[in-house]
Tab-separated table of C-alpha atoms in Angstrom:
chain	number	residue	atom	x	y	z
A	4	UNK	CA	-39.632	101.798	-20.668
A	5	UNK	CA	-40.489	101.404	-16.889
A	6	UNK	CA	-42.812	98.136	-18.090
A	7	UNK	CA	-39.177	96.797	-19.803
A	8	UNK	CA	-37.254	97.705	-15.934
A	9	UNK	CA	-39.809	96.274	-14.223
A	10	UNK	CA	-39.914	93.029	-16.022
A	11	UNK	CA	-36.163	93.306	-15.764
A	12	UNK	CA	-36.222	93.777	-12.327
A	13	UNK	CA	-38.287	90.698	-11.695
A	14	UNK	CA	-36.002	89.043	-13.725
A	15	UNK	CA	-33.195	89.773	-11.630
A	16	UNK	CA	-35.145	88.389	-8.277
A	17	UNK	CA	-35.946	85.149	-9.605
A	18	UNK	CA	-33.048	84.541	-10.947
A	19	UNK	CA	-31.390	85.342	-7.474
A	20	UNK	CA	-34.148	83.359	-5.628
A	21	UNK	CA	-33.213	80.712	-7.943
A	22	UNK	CA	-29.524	81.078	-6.780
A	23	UNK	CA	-30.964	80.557	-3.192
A	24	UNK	CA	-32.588	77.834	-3.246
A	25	UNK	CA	-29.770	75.892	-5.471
A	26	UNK	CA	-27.575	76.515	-2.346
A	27	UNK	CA	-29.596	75.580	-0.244
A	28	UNK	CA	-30.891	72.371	-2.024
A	29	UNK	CA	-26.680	71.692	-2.677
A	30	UNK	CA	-26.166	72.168	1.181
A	31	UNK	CA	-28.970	69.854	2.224
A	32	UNK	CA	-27.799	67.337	-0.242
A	33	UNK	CA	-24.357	67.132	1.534
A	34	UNK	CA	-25.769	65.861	4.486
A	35	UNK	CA	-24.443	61.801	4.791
A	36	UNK	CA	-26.973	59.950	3.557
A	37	UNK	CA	-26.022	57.833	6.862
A	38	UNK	CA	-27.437	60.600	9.264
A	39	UNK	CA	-30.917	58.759	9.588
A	40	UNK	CA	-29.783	55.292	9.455
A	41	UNK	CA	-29.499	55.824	13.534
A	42	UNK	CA	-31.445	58.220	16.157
A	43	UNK	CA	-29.927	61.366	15.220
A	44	UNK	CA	-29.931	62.988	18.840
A	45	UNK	CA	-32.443	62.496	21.871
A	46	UNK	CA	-34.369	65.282	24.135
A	47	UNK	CA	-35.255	65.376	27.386
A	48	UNK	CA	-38.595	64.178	28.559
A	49	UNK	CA	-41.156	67.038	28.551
A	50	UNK	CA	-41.239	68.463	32.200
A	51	UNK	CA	-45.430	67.679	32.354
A	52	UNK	CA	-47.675	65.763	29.644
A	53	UNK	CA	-50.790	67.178	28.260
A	54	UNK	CA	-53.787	65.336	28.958
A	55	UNK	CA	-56.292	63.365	26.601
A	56	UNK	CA	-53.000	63.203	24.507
A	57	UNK	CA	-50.445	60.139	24.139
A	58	UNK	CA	-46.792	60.848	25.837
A	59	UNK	CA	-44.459	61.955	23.660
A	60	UNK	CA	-42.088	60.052	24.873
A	61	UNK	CA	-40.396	57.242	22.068
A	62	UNK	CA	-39.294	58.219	18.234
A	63	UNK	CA	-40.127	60.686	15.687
A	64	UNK	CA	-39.418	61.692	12.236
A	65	UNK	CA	-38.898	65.415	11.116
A	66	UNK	CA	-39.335	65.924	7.688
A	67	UNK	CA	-37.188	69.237	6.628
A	68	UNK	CA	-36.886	70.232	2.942
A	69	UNK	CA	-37.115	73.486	0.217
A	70	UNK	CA	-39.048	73.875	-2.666
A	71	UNK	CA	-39.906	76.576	-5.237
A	72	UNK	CA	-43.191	77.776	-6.364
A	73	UNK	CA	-44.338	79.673	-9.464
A	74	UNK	CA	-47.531	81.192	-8.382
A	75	UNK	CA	-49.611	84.405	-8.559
A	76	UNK	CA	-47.862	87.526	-7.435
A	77	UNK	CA	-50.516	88.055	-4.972
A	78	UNK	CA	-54.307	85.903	-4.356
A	79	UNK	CA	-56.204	87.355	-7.242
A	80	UNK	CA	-53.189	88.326	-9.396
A	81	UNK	CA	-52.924	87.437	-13.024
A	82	UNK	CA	-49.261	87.594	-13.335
A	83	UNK	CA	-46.967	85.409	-11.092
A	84	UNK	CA	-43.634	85.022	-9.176
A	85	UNK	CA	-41.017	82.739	-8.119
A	86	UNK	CA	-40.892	81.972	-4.524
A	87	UNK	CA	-38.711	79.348	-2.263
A	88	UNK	CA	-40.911	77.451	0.155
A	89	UNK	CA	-39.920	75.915	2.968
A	90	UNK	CA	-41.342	72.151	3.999
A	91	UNK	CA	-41.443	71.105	7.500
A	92	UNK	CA	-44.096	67.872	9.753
A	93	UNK	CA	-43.049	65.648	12.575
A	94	UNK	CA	-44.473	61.790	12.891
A	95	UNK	CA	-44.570	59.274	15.269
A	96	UNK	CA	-41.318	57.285	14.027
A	97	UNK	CA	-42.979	53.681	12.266
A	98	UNK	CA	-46.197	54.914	11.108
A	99	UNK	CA	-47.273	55.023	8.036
A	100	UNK	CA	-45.307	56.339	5.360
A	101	UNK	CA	-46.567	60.319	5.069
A	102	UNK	CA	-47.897	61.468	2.502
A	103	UNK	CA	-47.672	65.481	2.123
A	104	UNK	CA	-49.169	67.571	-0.381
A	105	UNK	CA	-48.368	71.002	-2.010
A	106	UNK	CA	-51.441	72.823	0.235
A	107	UNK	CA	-50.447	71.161	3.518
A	108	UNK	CA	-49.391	73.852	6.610
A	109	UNK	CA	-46.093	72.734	8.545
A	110	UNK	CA	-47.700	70.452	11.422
A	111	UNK	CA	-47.162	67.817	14.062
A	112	UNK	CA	-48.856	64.319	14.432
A	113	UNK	CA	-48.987	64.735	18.303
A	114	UNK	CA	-52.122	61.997	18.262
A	115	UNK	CA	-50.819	59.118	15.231
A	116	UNK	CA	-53.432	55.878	15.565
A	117	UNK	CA	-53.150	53.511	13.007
A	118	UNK	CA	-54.838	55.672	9.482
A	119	UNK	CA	-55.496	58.434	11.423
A	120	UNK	CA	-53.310	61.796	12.243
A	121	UNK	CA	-54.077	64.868	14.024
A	122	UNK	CA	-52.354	68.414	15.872
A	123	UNK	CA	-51.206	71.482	15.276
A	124	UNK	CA	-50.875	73.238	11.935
A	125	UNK	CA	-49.464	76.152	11.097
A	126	UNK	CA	-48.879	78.718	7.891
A	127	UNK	CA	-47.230	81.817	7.294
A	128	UNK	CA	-48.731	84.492	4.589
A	129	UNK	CA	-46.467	86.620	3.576
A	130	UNK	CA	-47.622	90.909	3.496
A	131	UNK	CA	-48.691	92.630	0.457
A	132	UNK	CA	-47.131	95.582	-0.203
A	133	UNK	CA	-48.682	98.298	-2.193
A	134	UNK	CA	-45.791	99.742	-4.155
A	135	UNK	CA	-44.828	96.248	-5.278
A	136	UNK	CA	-47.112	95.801	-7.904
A	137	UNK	CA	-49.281	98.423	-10.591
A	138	UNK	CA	-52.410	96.812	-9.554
A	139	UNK	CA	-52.316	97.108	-5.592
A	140	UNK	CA	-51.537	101.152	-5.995
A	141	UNK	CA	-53.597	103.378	-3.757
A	142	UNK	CA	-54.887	99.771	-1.737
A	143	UNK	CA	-52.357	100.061	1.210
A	144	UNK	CA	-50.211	97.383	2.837
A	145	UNK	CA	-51.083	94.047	4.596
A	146	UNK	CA	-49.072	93.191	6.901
A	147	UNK	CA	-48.171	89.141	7.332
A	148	UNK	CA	-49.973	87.067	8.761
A	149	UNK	CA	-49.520	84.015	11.317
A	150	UNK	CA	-52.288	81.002	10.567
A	151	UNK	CA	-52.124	79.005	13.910
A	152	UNK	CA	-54.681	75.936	13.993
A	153	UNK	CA	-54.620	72.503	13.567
A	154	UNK	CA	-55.463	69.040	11.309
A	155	UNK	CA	-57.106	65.855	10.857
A	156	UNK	CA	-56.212	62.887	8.495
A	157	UNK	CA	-57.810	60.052	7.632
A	158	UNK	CA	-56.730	56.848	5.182
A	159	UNK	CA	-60.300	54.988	4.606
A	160	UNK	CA	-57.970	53.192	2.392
A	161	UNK	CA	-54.117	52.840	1.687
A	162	UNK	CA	-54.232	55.237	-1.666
A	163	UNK	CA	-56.917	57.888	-0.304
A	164	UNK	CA	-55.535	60.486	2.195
A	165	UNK	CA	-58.240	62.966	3.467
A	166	UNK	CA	-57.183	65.946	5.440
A	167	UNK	CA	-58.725	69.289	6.801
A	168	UNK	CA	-56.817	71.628	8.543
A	169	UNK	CA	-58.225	74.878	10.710
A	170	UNK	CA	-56.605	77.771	11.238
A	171	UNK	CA	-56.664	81.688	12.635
A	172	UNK	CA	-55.056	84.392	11.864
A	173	UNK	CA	-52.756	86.670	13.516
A	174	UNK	CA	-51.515	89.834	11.962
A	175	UNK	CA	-52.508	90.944	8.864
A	176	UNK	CA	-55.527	88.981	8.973
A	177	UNK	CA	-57.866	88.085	12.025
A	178	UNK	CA	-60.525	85.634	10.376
A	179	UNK	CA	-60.537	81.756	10.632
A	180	UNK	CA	-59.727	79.382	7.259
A	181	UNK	CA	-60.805	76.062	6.645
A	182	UNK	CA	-59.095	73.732	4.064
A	183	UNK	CA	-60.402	70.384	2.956
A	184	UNK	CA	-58.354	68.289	0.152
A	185	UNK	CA	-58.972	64.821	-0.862
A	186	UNK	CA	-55.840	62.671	-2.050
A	187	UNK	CA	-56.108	59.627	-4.834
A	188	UNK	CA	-52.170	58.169	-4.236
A	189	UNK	CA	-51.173	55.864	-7.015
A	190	UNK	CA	-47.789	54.630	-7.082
A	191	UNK	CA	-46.790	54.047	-10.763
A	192	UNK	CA	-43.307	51.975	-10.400
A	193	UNK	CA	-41.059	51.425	-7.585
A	194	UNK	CA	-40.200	54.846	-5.633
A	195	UNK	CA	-42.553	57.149	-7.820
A	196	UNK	CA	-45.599	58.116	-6.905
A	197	UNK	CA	-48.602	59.985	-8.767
A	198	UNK	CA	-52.017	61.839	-6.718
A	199	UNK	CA	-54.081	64.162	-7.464
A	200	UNK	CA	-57.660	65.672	-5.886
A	201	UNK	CA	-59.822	68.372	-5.280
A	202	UNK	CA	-58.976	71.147	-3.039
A	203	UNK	CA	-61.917	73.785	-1.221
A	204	UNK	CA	-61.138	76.686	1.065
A	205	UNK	CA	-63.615	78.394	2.748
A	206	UNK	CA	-62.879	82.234	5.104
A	207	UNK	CA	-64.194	84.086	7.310
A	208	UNK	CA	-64.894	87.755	6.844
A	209	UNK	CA	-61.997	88.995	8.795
A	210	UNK	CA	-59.622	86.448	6.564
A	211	UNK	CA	-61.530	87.953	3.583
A	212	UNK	CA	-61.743	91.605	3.740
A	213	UNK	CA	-58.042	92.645	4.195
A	214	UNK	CA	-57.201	91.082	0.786
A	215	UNK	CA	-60.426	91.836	-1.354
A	216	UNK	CA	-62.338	95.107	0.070
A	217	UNK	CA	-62.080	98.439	-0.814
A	218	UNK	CA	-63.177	101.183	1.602
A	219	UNK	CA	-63.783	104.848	0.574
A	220	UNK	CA	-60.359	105.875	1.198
A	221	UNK	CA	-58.852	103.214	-1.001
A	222	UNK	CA	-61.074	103.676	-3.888
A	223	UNK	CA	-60.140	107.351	-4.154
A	224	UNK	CA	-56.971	106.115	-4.113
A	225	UNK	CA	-57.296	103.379	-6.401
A	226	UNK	CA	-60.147	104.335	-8.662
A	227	UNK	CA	-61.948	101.282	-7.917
A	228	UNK	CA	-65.213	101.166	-6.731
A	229	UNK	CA	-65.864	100.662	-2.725
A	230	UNK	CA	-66.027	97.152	-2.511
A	231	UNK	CA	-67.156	95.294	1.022
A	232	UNK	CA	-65.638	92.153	0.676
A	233	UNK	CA	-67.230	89.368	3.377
A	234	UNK	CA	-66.310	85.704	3.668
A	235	UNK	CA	-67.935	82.228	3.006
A	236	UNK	CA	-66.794	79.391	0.290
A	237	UNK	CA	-63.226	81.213	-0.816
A	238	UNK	CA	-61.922	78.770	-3.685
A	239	UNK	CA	-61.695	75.193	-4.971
A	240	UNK	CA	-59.705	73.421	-7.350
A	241	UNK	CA	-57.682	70.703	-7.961
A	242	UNK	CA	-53.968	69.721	-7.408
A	243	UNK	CA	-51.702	66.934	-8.628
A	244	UNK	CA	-47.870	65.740	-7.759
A	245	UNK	CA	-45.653	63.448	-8.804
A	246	UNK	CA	-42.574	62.252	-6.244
A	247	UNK	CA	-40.029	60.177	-6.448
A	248	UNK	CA	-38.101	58.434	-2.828
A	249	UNK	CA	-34.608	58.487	-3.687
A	250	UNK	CA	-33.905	56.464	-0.814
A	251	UNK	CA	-35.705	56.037	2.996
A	252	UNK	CA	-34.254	59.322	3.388
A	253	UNK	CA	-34.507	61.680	0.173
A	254	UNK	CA	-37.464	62.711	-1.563
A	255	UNK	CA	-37.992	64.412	-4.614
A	256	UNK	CA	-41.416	66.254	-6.019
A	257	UNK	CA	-42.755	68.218	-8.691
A	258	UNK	CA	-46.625	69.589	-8.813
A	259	UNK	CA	-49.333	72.159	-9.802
A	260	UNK	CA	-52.304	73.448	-7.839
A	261	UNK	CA	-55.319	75.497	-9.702
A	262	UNK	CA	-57.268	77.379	-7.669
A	263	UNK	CA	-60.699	79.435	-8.726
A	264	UNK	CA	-61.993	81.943	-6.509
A	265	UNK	CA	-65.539	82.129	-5.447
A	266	UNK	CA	-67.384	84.584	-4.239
A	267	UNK	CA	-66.796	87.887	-2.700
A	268	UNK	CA	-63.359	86.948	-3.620
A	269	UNK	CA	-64.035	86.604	-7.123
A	270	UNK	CA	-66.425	89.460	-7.374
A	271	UNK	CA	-64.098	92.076	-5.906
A	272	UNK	CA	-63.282	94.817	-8.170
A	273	UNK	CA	-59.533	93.860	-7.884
A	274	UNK	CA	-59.729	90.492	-9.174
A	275	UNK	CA	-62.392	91.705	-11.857
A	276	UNK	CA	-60.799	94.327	-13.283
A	277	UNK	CA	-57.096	93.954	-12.563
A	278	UNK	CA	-56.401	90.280	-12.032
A	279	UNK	CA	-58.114	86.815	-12.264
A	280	UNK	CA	-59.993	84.294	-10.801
A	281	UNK	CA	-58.266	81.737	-11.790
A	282	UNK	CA	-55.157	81.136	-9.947
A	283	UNK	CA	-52.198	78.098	-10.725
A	284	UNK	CA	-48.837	77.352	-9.170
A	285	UNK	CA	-46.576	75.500	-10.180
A	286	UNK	CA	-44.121	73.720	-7.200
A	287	UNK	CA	-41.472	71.788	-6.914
A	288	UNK	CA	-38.874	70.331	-3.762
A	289	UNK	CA	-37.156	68.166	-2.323
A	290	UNK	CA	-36.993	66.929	1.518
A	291	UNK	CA	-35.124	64.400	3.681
A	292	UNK	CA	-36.082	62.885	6.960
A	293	UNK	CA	-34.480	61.779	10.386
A	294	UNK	CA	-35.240	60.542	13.440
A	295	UNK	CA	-34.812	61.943	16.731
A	296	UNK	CA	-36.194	60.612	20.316
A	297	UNK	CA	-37.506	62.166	23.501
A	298	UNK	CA	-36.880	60.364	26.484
């Protein structure tokens, strides 16, 4: 009976995250599709400009959007959740058409020369609460966690985007991660597009532990064994997406990411003998793009 309220339960908060992101999808889609076809407002000039960098000053596009992700109810899970995400980069206004993928943090192309694109990145991880789930019980809480960092792009050629991004945590994690993804972007008719590539994550210990150890405490707790989880080559895999342009504006995408731990990830006692290594999540969104200019 409680593994029929449970499953009912989760039934109820997808189906009201589903609600959620239908609204907000409905009110982003009543935005006049003539919004961009002009400057949409203009800022101030920054009061000083950082060095080694370009000015600011000119036109930029902001790329705002939701999407929705079916994906493990926690890293190392076996069962999985529905979850709205949002989708968020600035550009120099001109450049190259961007390409974004599931895996990239919100960032901004503060340096934008020609194939290349780099600045800050950022990503949010959401806590893991104990009581949540059967498998976490006697583990404790991690609290969320703030990835602050940055990313590089390169096109060596027009369908082959490579990107790695840096980051460190703040919060419920303290370590640094490293992602590197490779991007083969074919388009297959007018307006839709099809890529796909690998994907490999590596952590530190501090970005490891929180999420895969089990100290002394915990295991009595838990009744898993004490498990001293410490970073290095975290996961790779392989991702793929298919998006269509509605117009200069309006985008629309659909993907899936696999993901297979490595590891002291993969060998904790959690993912061995409550969960899995293998991890998939299935995505999809929409986003829509102005300009704006700085002065």
């Amino acid at each position: 009976m409680k593994h029929f309220d449970d499953a009912a339960l989760r039934l109820t908060v997808n189906v009201r995250l589903t609600t959620t992101l239908l609204t907000a999808l409905g009110a982003i889609m009543a935005i006049p599709q003539s919004a961009s076809a002009q400057t949409a407002f203009t800022l101030p000039a920054p009061p000083f400009e950082l060095p080694m960098l370009p000015s600011p000053s000119g036109n930029w596009t902001v790329m705002v959007g939701i999407g929705g992700e079916y994906m493990p109810d926690f890293v190392g899970s076996k069962n999985g959740r529905f979850m709205p995400i949002p989708i968020f980069s600035i550009r120099r206004a001109g450049s190259i058409d961007q390409f974004r993928g599931p895996r990239d943090s919100a960032s901004i192309a503060l340096l934008d020369v020609g194939n290349f694109r780099a600045g800050p990145a950022f990503k949010y991880v959401a806590s893991r609460k104990a009581d949540k789930y059967a498998e976490l019980t006697g583990l404790g809480d991690v609290k969320a966690a703030y990835e602050l960092g940055g990313f590089v792009e390169y096109y060596p050629v027009d369908w082959l985007r490579l990107r790695s991004e840096l980051r460190q945590g703040v919060g419920g994690h303290t370590g640094t991660v490293a992602d590197i993804s490779a991007d083969v972007i074919v388009p297959l008719i007018q307006r839709l597009t099809i890529s796909a590539g690998p994907r490999f994550t590596w952590k530190s210990t501090k970005a490891t532990a929180p999420y895969f150890g089990v100290d002394a405490a915990q295991a009595l707790a838990s009744g898993l064994p004490s498990y001293n989880a410490r970073g290095g080559a975290h996961s790779v895999g392989f991702g793929s997406q298919v998006s269509y342009r509605i117009n200069p504006q309006w985008e629309v995408h659909a993907y899936v990411e696999y993901e297979k731990l490595l590891g002291d990830a993969a060998d904790s006692p959690l993912v061995k003998l409550r969960g899995s290594s293998n991890q998939t999540t299935v995505g999809l969104g929409a986003s829509y793009s102005f300009d704006f200019r700085i002065r």
